[in-house]
Amino acid sequence: MDTGKELLFFFSALGVFNGIILGVYFFFFTRKKYLTNYFLGALLFALSIRIGKSVFVYFDSDLPKMYLQFGLTGCFFIGPCLYYFLKSATEEINIMPKSWKFTLLFWAILIITIGVLFPYEYYPKLWRGYFIKIIYFQWFVYLVFSGFAIKDILAKIMSRKQKATPAETWFGMLFIGNFLLFLFYFLSIMGAPGATYISGAVVFSFILYLIISILLYRKKTDDLFLLNNHKYSGKKIDSAEATILSEKLENVMIEKELYKNSNLTLQDLAQEVNISSHQLSQFLNNNLGKNFTSFINEFRINEACKIIKSTDKFTLESIGYDVGFNSKSTFFAAFKKHTGKTPLNYQLQFS
């Protein structure tokens, strides 16, 4: 291996290693725990697996075939993690909806089952002929979904008239970087002139070092994960409009019992009261001093308190699920935060 290739290998392999380290950072060590952090960490893990496979196979084509299968398996999760990363940010989703969990579980079961029944080592033609096309098609579909999720942000980044916030630039650049990564790999598979497998690894390393630079040189990084809060920071809706909107929200939440929907999003609620998700976020944060999750959880806890007072026929866990929580731990934590007591201690008052 000549000096040029050695440097290319070192740069690409170091990018993979740093991708894993950065993924661990977003999972466990960020000061504020947003759902976007976890999906960004998962995205970096999936990308690192995919890129690692490319790097080592490119420089040593005699590696065991399981490396190819492992890399393509990681590739299967890049699209979903990117989409949920952006979706959780744009809609301020802090608790993963059940539909997301089922979708990720479905993809995991599917790719693992295929890997067990048709291992790359014994079915290389099947993987190279069909499976890789399905994998890249899935990745492309999620890229399209991701683009639609942040279409307004992308339009602002490309516009000279509007200035994007740091958060909008951050999310836009991460999407564009992933798109370029997909493009390089796709062109390589299609045999386009000048497109090589290692190009994707180089693009990934560049994106990664860009992320690291931002984290190292920005004194404040929390605003990079908050699209709507930053945009409307410090701005309040006037009292007359706030009163009307508050009544609308109260009525629609109680009459339609929207809080019982564990998959309810900021956008869903905004549509119910005929305002934009940005305006609703502005109202909740600056007029009520609450985020979307806290606002919804108050209705859920109030309903749970009514049920606990009226009957002892249901378990506390089942009550939590009935009022819209998607896990026992989330229900118990929210209940204590709202009432100052655990659900059990609250129940004992009426037994």
PDB file of C-alpha atoms in Angstrom, residues 74-275:
ATOM      1  CA  GLY A  74     -26.247  -1.360   9.122  1.00  0.00           C
ATOM      2  CA  CYS A  75     -27.150   0.413   5.894  1.00  0.00           C
ATOM      3  CA  PHE A  76     -30.747  -0.741   6.366  1.00  0.00           C
ATOM      4  CA  PHE A  77     -31.110   1.506   9.439  1.00  0.00           C
ATOM      5  CA  ILE A  78     -29.547   4.700   8.070  1.00  0.00           C
ATOM      6  CA  GLY A  79     -32.729   5.909   6.381  1.00  0.00           C
ATOM      7  CA  PRO A  80     -35.125   5.276   9.296  1.00  0.00           C
ATOM      8  CA  CYS A  81     -32.754   6.834  11.856  1.00  0.00           C
ATOM      9  CA  LEU A  82     -32.259   9.929   9.690  1.00  0.00           C
ATOM     10  CA  TYR A  83     -36.000  10.356   9.157  1.00  0.00           C
ATOM     11  CA  TYR A  84     -36.926   9.915  12.835  1.00  0.00           C
ATOM     12  CA  PHE A  85     -34.028  12.172  13.849  1.00  0.00           C
ATOM     13  CA  LEU A  86     -35.406  15.009  11.728  1.00  0.00           C
ATOM     14  CA  LYS A  87     -39.055  14.239  12.476  1.00  0.00           C
ATOM     15  CA  SER A  88     -38.530  14.267  16.241  1.00  0.00           C
ATOM     16  CA  ALA A  89     -36.841  17.673  15.929  1.00  0.00           C
ATOM     17  CA  THR A  90     -39.362  19.375  13.646  1.00  0.00           C
ATOM     18  CA  GLU A  91     -42.385  18.145  15.630  1.00  0.00           C
ATOM     19  CA  GLU A  92     -40.762  18.368  19.097  1.00  0.00           C
ATOM     20  CA  ILE A  93     -41.387  14.695  19.832  1.00  0.00           C
ATOM     21  CA  ASN A  94     -39.672  13.700  23.077  1.00  0.00           C
ATOM     22  CA  ILE A  95     -41.236  10.282  23.627  1.00  0.00           C
ATOM     23  CA  MET A  96     -40.893   7.754  20.831  1.00  0.00           C
ATOM     24  CA  PRO A  97     -44.328   6.879  19.373  1.00  0.00           C
ATOM     25  CA  LYS A  98     -45.310   3.215  19.299  1.00  0.00           C
ATOM     26  CA  SER A  99     -45.571   3.334  15.501  1.00  0.00           C
ATOM     27  CA  TRP A 100     -41.867   4.242  15.312  1.00  0.00           C
ATOM     28  CA  LYS A 101     -40.946   1.393  17.640  1.00  0.00           C
ATOM     29  CA  PHE A 102     -42.960  -1.106  15.596  1.00  0.00           C
ATOM     30  CA  THR A 103     -41.438   0.154  12.338  1.00  0.00           C
ATOM     31  CA  LEU A 104     -37.875  -0.165  13.632  1.00  0.00           C
ATOM     32  CA  LEU A 105     -38.672  -3.591  15.072  1.00  0.00           C
ATOM     33  CA  PHE A 106     -40.124  -4.668  11.735  1.00  0.00           C
ATOM     34  CA  TRP A 107     -36.991  -3.620   9.836  1.00  0.00           C
ATOM     35  CA  ALA A 108     -34.778  -5.322  12.418  1.00  0.00           C
ATOM     36  CA  ILE A 109     -36.701  -8.601  12.240  1.00  0.00           C
ATOM     37  CA  LEU A 110     -36.781  -8.469   8.440  1.00  0.00           C
ATOM     38  CA  ILE A 111     -33.070  -7.895   7.862  1.00  0.00           C
ATOM     39  CA  ILE A 112     -32.002 -10.346  10.587  1.00  0.00           C
ATOM     40  CA  THR A 113     -34.313 -13.046   9.228  1.00  0.00           C
ATOM     41  CA  ILE A 114     -32.962 -12.538   5.710  1.00  0.00           C
ATOM     42  CA  GLY A 115     -29.411 -12.645   7.054  1.00  0.00           C
ATOM     43  CA  VAL A 116     -30.030 -15.915   8.877  1.00  0.00           C
ATOM     44  CA  LEU A 117     -31.921 -17.635   6.048  1.00  0.00           C
ATOM     45  CA  PHE A 118     -29.786 -16.283   3.213  1.00  0.00           C
ATOM     46  CA  PRO A 119     -26.271 -15.506   4.521  1.00  0.00           C
ATOM     47  CA  TYR A 120     -24.093 -13.504   2.160  1.00  0.00           C
ATOM     48  CA  GLU A 121     -21.410 -16.191   2.239  1.00  0.00           C
ATOM     49  CA  TYR A 122     -23.697 -18.731   0.560  1.00  0.00           C
ATOM     50  CA  TYR A 123     -25.969 -16.424  -1.440  1.00  0.00           C
ATOM     51  CA  PRO A 124     -23.673 -13.661  -2.766  1.00  0.00           C
ATOM     52  CA  LYS A 125     -25.567 -13.333  -6.061  1.00  0.00           C
ATOM     53  CA  LEU A 126     -28.856 -12.905  -4.224  1.00  0.00           C
ATOM     54  CA  TRP A 127     -27.402 -10.119  -2.067  1.00  0.00           C
ATOM     55  CA  ARG A 128     -25.645  -8.369  -4.940  1.00  0.00           C
ATOM     56  CA  GLY A 129     -28.548  -8.820  -7.315  1.00  0.00           C
ATOM     57  CA  TYR A 130     -31.674  -8.190  -5.246  1.00  0.00           C
ATOM     58  CA  PHE A 131     -31.084  -7.434  -1.582  1.00  0.00           C
ATOM     59  CA  ILE A 132     -28.712  -4.537  -2.181  1.00  0.00           C
ATOM     60  CA  LYS A 133     -31.260  -2.929  -4.520  1.00  0.00           C
ATOM     61  CA  ILE A 134     -33.981  -3.257  -1.884  1.00  0.00           C
ATOM     62  CA  ILE A 135     -31.684  -1.823   0.788  1.00  0.00           C
ATOM     63  CA  TYR A 136     -30.727   1.194  -1.293  1.00  0.00           C
ATOM     64  CA  PHE A 137     -34.302   1.735  -2.422  1.00  0.00           C
ATOM     65  CA  GLN A 138     -35.411   1.767   1.235  1.00  0.00           C
ATOM     66  CA  TRP A 139     -32.624   4.246   2.046  1.00  0.00           C
ATOM     67  CA  PHE A 140     -33.713   6.471  -0.865  1.00  0.00           C
ATOM     68  CA  VAL A 141     -37.386   6.422   0.180  1.00  0.00           C
ATOM     69  CA  TYR A 142     -36.483   7.528   3.696  1.00  0.00           C
ATOM     70  CA  LEU A 143     -34.276  10.264   2.248  1.00  0.00           C
ATOM     71  CA  VAL A 144     -37.285  11.575   0.322  1.00  0.00           C
ATOM     72  CA  PHE A 145     -39.427  11.450   3.493  1.00  0.00           C
ATOM     73  CA  SER A 146     -36.661  13.246   5.386  1.00  0.00           C
ATOM     74  CA  GLY A 147     -36.477  15.940   2.722  1.00  0.00           C
ATOM     75  CA  PHE A 148     -40.204  16.577   3.014  1.00  0.00           C
ATOM     76  CA  ALA A 149     -39.916  16.683   6.821  1.00  0.00           C
ATOM     77  CA  ILE A 150     -37.517  19.644   6.609  1.00  0.00           C
ATOM     78  CA  LYS A 151     -38.528  21.118   3.241  1.00  0.00           C
ATOM     79  CA  ASP A 152     -39.113  24.547   4.783  1.00  0.00           C
ATOM     80  CA  ILE A 153     -35.661  24.488   6.376  1.00  0.00           C
ATOM     81  CA  LEU A 154     -33.989  23.484   3.118  1.00  0.00           C
ATOM     82  CA  ALA A 155     -35.825  26.257   1.274  1.00  0.00           C
ATOM     83  CA  LYS A 156     -34.626  28.794   3.846  1.00  0.00           C
ATOM     84  CA  ILE A 157     -31.017  27.571   3.642  1.00  0.00           C
ATOM     85  CA  MET A 158     -31.049  27.937  -0.133  1.00  0.00           C
ATOM     86  CA  SER A 159     -32.797  31.319  -0.041  1.00  0.00           C
ATOM     87  CA  ARG A 160     -30.846  34.559   0.069  1.00  0.00           C
ATOM     88  CA  LYS A 161     -33.770  36.512   1.513  1.00  0.00           C
ATOM     89  CA  GLN A 162     -34.194  34.514   4.735  1.00  0.00           C
ATOM     90  CA  LYS A 163     -31.513  33.743   7.284  1.00  0.00           C
ATOM     91  CA  ALA A 164     -31.541  30.256   8.773  1.00  0.00           C
ATOM     92  CA  THR A 165     -31.050  29.799  12.520  1.00  0.00           C
ATOM     93  CA  PRO A 166     -28.105  27.714  13.802  1.00  0.00           C
ATOM     94  CA  ALA A 167     -30.490  24.821  14.468  1.00  0.00           C
ATOM     95  CA  GLU A 168     -31.990  24.993  10.979  1.00  0.00           C
ATOM     96  CA  THR A 169     -28.531  25.119   9.412  1.00  0.00           C
ATOM     97  CA  TRP A 170     -27.422  22.167  11.549  1.00  0.00           C
ATOM     98  CA  PHE A 171     -30.319  19.943  10.534  1.00  0.00           C
ATOM     99  CA  GLY A 172     -30.152  21.042   6.924  1.00  0.00           C
ATOM    100  CA  MET A 173     -26.452  20.273   6.639  1.00  0.00           C
ATOM    101  CA  LEU A 174     -26.878  16.850   8.259  1.00  0.00           C
ATOM    102  CA  PHE A 175     -29.571  15.989   5.731  1.00  0.00           C
ATOM    103  CA  ILE A 176     -27.516  17.247   2.791  1.00  0.00           C
ATOM    104  CA  GLY A 177     -24.480  15.318   4.052  1.00  0.00           C
ATOM    105  CA  ASN A 178     -26.497  12.096   4.222  1.00  0.00           C
ATOM    106  CA  PHE A 179     -27.903  12.745   0.770  1.00  0.00           C
ATOM    107  CA  LEU A 180     -24.392  13.176  -0.652  1.00  0.00           C
ATOM    108  CA  LEU A 181     -23.291   9.999   1.091  1.00  0.00           C
ATOM    109  CA  PHE A 182     -26.157   8.062  -0.495  1.00  0.00           C
ATOM    110  CA  LEU A 183     -25.411   9.634  -3.876  1.00  0.00           C
ATOM    111  CA  PHE A 184     -21.734   8.606  -3.827  1.00  0.00           C
ATOM    112  CA  TYR A 185     -22.565   5.021  -2.889  1.00  0.00           C
ATOM    113  CA  PHE A 186     -25.364   4.806  -5.437  1.00  0.00           C
ATOM    114  CA  LEU A 187     -23.134   6.120  -8.241  1.00  0.00           C
ATOM    115  CA  SER A 188     -20.441   3.649  -7.221  1.00  0.00           C
ATOM    116  CA  ILE A 189     -22.864   0.725  -7.378  1.00  0.00           C
ATOM    117  CA  MET A 190     -24.130   1.912 -10.767  1.00  0.00           C
ATOM    118  CA  GLY A 191     -20.541   2.005 -12.027  1.00  0.00           C
ATOM    119  CA  ALA A 192     -20.481   5.743 -12.743  1.00  0.00           C
ATOM    120  CA  PRO A 193     -17.104   7.052 -14.012  1.00  0.00           C
ATOM    121  CA  GLY A 194     -14.880   8.334 -11.210  1.00  0.00           C
ATOM    122  CA  ALA A 195     -17.202   7.063  -8.457  1.00  0.00           C
ATOM    123  CA  THR A 196     -15.477   4.691  -6.050  1.00  0.00           C
ATOM    124  CA  TYR A 197     -16.647   2.918  -2.920  1.00  0.00           C
ATOM    125  CA  ILE A 198     -14.131   4.789  -0.788  1.00  0.00           C
ATOM    126  CA  SER A 199     -15.681   8.140  -1.810  1.00  0.00           C
ATOM    127  CA  GLY A 200     -18.541   7.525   0.599  1.00  0.00           C
ATOM    128  CA  ALA A 201     -16.096   6.984   3.462  1.00  0.00           C
ATOM    129  CA  VAL A 202     -14.323  10.252   2.654  1.00  0.00           C
ATOM    130  CA  VAL A 203     -17.649  12.160   2.577  1.00  0.00           C
ATOM    131  CA  PHE A 204     -18.654  10.580   5.894  1.00  0.00           C
ATOM    132  CA  SER A 205     -15.358  11.571   7.520  1.00  0.00           C
ATOM    133  CA  PHE A 206     -15.800  15.122   6.272  1.00  0.00           C
ATOM    134  CA  ILE A 207     -19.347  15.305   7.708  1.00  0.00           C
ATOM    135  CA  LEU A 208     -18.151  13.833  10.972  1.00  0.00           C
ATOM    136  CA  TYR A 209     -15.332  16.304  11.443  1.00  0.00           C
ATOM    137  CA  LEU A 210     -17.761  19.104  10.641  1.00  0.00           C
ATOM    138  CA  ILE A 211     -20.019  17.879  13.478  1.00  0.00           C
ATOM    139  CA  ILE A 212     -17.073  17.606  15.869  1.00  0.00           C
ATOM    140  CA  SER A 213     -15.918  21.128  14.954  1.00  0.00           C
ATOM    141  CA  ILE A 214     -19.354  22.566  15.686  1.00  0.00           C
ATOM    142  CA  LEU A 215     -19.541  20.798  19.055  1.00  0.00           C
ATOM    143  CA  LEU A 216     -16.041  21.890  20.045  1.00  0.00           C
ATOM    144  CA  TYR A 217     -16.261  25.528  19.019  1.00  0.00           C
ATOM    145  CA  ARG A 218     -19.859  26.379  19.920  1.00  0.00           C
ATOM    146  CA  LYS A 219     -20.244  27.486  23.530  1.00  0.00           C
ATOM    147  CA  LYS A 220     -23.922  26.574  23.416  1.00  0.00           C
ATOM    148  CA  THR A 221     -25.082  23.431  21.631  1.00  0.00           C
ATOM    149  CA  ASP A 222     -28.524  22.801  23.167  1.00  0.00           C
ATOM    150  CA  ASP A 223     -30.141  25.195  20.674  1.00  0.00           C
ATOM    151  CA  LEU A 224     -28.940  22.951  17.853  1.00  0.00           C
ATOM    152  CA  PHE A 225     -31.582  20.413  18.888  1.00  0.00           C
ATOM    153  CA  LEU A 226     -34.462  22.890  19.287  1.00  0.00           C
ATOM    154  CA  LEU A 227     -35.905  24.123  16.023  1.00  0.00           C
ATOM    155  CA  ASN A 228     -39.117  25.760  17.171  1.00  0.00           C
ATOM    156  CA  ASN A 229     -38.092  27.018  20.608  1.00  0.00           C
ATOM    157  CA  HIS A 230     -35.189  29.020  19.227  1.00  0.00           C
ATOM    158  CA  LYS A 231     -37.214  30.589  16.474  1.00  0.00           C
ATOM    159  CA  TYR A 232     -39.769  32.091  18.826  1.00  0.00           C
ATOM    160  CA  SER A 233     -37.572  32.675  21.838  1.00  0.00           C
ATOM    161  CA  GLY A 234     -38.843  35.563  23.970  1.00  0.00           C
ATOM    162  CA  LYS A 235     -41.886  36.341  21.774  1.00  0.00           C
ATOM    163  CA  LYS A 236     -45.331  36.168  23.350  1.00  0.00           C
ATOM    164  CA  ILE A 237     -48.717  36.108  21.691  1.00  0.00           C
ATOM    165  CA  ASP A 238     -50.766  39.085  22.942  1.00  0.00           C
ATOM    166  CA  SER A 239     -53.146  38.423  25.822  1.00  0.00           C
ATOM    167  CA  ALA A 240     -56.378  38.560  23.781  1.00  0.00           C
ATOM    168  CA  GLU A 241     -55.153  35.992  21.249  1.00  0.00           C
ATOM    169  CA  ALA A 242     -53.603  33.903  24.017  1.00  0.00           C
ATOM    170  CA  THR A 243     -56.934  33.699  25.863  1.00  0.00           C
ATOM    171  CA  ILE A 244     -58.785  32.574  22.736  1.00  0.00           C
ATOM    172  CA  LEU A 245     -56.121  30.017  21.858  1.00  0.00           C
ATOM    173  CA  SER A 246     -56.031  28.709  25.418  1.00  0.00           C
ATOM    174  CA  GLU A 247     -59.797  28.134  25.365  1.00  0.00           C
ATOM    175  CA  LYS A 248     -59.569  26.397  21.992  1.00  0.00           C
ATOM    176  CA  LEU A 249     -56.849  24.074  23.222  1.00  0.00           C
ATOM    177  CA  GLU A 250     -58.735  23.314  26.437  1.00  0.00           C
ATOM    178  CA  ASN A 251     -61.944  22.494  24.552  1.00  0.00           C
ATOM    179  CA  VAL A 252     -60.358  20.344  21.863  1.00  0.00           C
ATOM    180  CA  MET A 253     -58.235  18.433  24.372  1.00  0.00           C
ATOM    181  CA  ILE A 254     -61.179  17.641  26.646  1.00  0.00           C
ATOM    182  CA  GLU A 255     -63.949  17.126  24.070  1.00  0.00           C
ATOM    183  CA  LYS A 256     -61.899  14.949  21.711  1.00  0.00           C
ATOM    184  CA  GLU A 257     -59.698  13.462  24.450  1.00  0.00           C
ATOM    185  CA  LEU A 258     -56.669  13.946  22.234  1.00  0.00           C
ATOM    186  CA  TYR A 259     -54.311  13.352  25.150  1.00  0.00           C
ATOM    187  CA  LYS A 260     -55.293   9.673  25.121  1.00  0.00           C
ATOM    188  CA  ASN A 261     -53.497   9.293  21.799  1.00  0.00           C
ATOM    189  CA  SER A 262     -49.971   8.224  22.793  1.00  0.00           C
ATOM    190  CA  ASN A 263     -48.751   9.176  19.292  1.00  0.00           C
ATOM    191  CA  LEU A 264     -50.127  12.716  19.410  1.00  0.00           C
ATOM    192  CA  THR A 265     -47.662  15.232  17.944  1.00  0.00           C
ATOM    193  CA  LEU A 266     -47.317  18.995  18.048  1.00  0.00           C
ATOM    194  CA  GLN A 267     -48.365  19.143  14.402  1.00  0.00           C
ATOM    195  CA  ASP A 268     -51.522  17.083  15.076  1.00  0.00           C
ATOM    196  CA  LEU A 269     -52.627  19.414  17.857  1.00  0.00           C
ATOM    197  CA  ALA A 270     -51.802  22.511  15.793  1.00  0.00           C
ATOM    198  CA  GLN A 271     -54.043  21.251  12.984  1.00  0.00           C
ATOM    199  CA  GLU A 272     -56.904  20.772  15.445  1.00  0.00           C
ATOM    200  CA  VAL A 273     -56.843  24.458  16.416  1.00  0.00           C
ATOM    201  CA  ASN A 274     -55.977  25.707  12.901  1.00  0.00           C
ATOM    202  CA  ILE A 275     -52.580  27.264  13.589  1.00  0.00           C
TER     203      ILE A 275
END
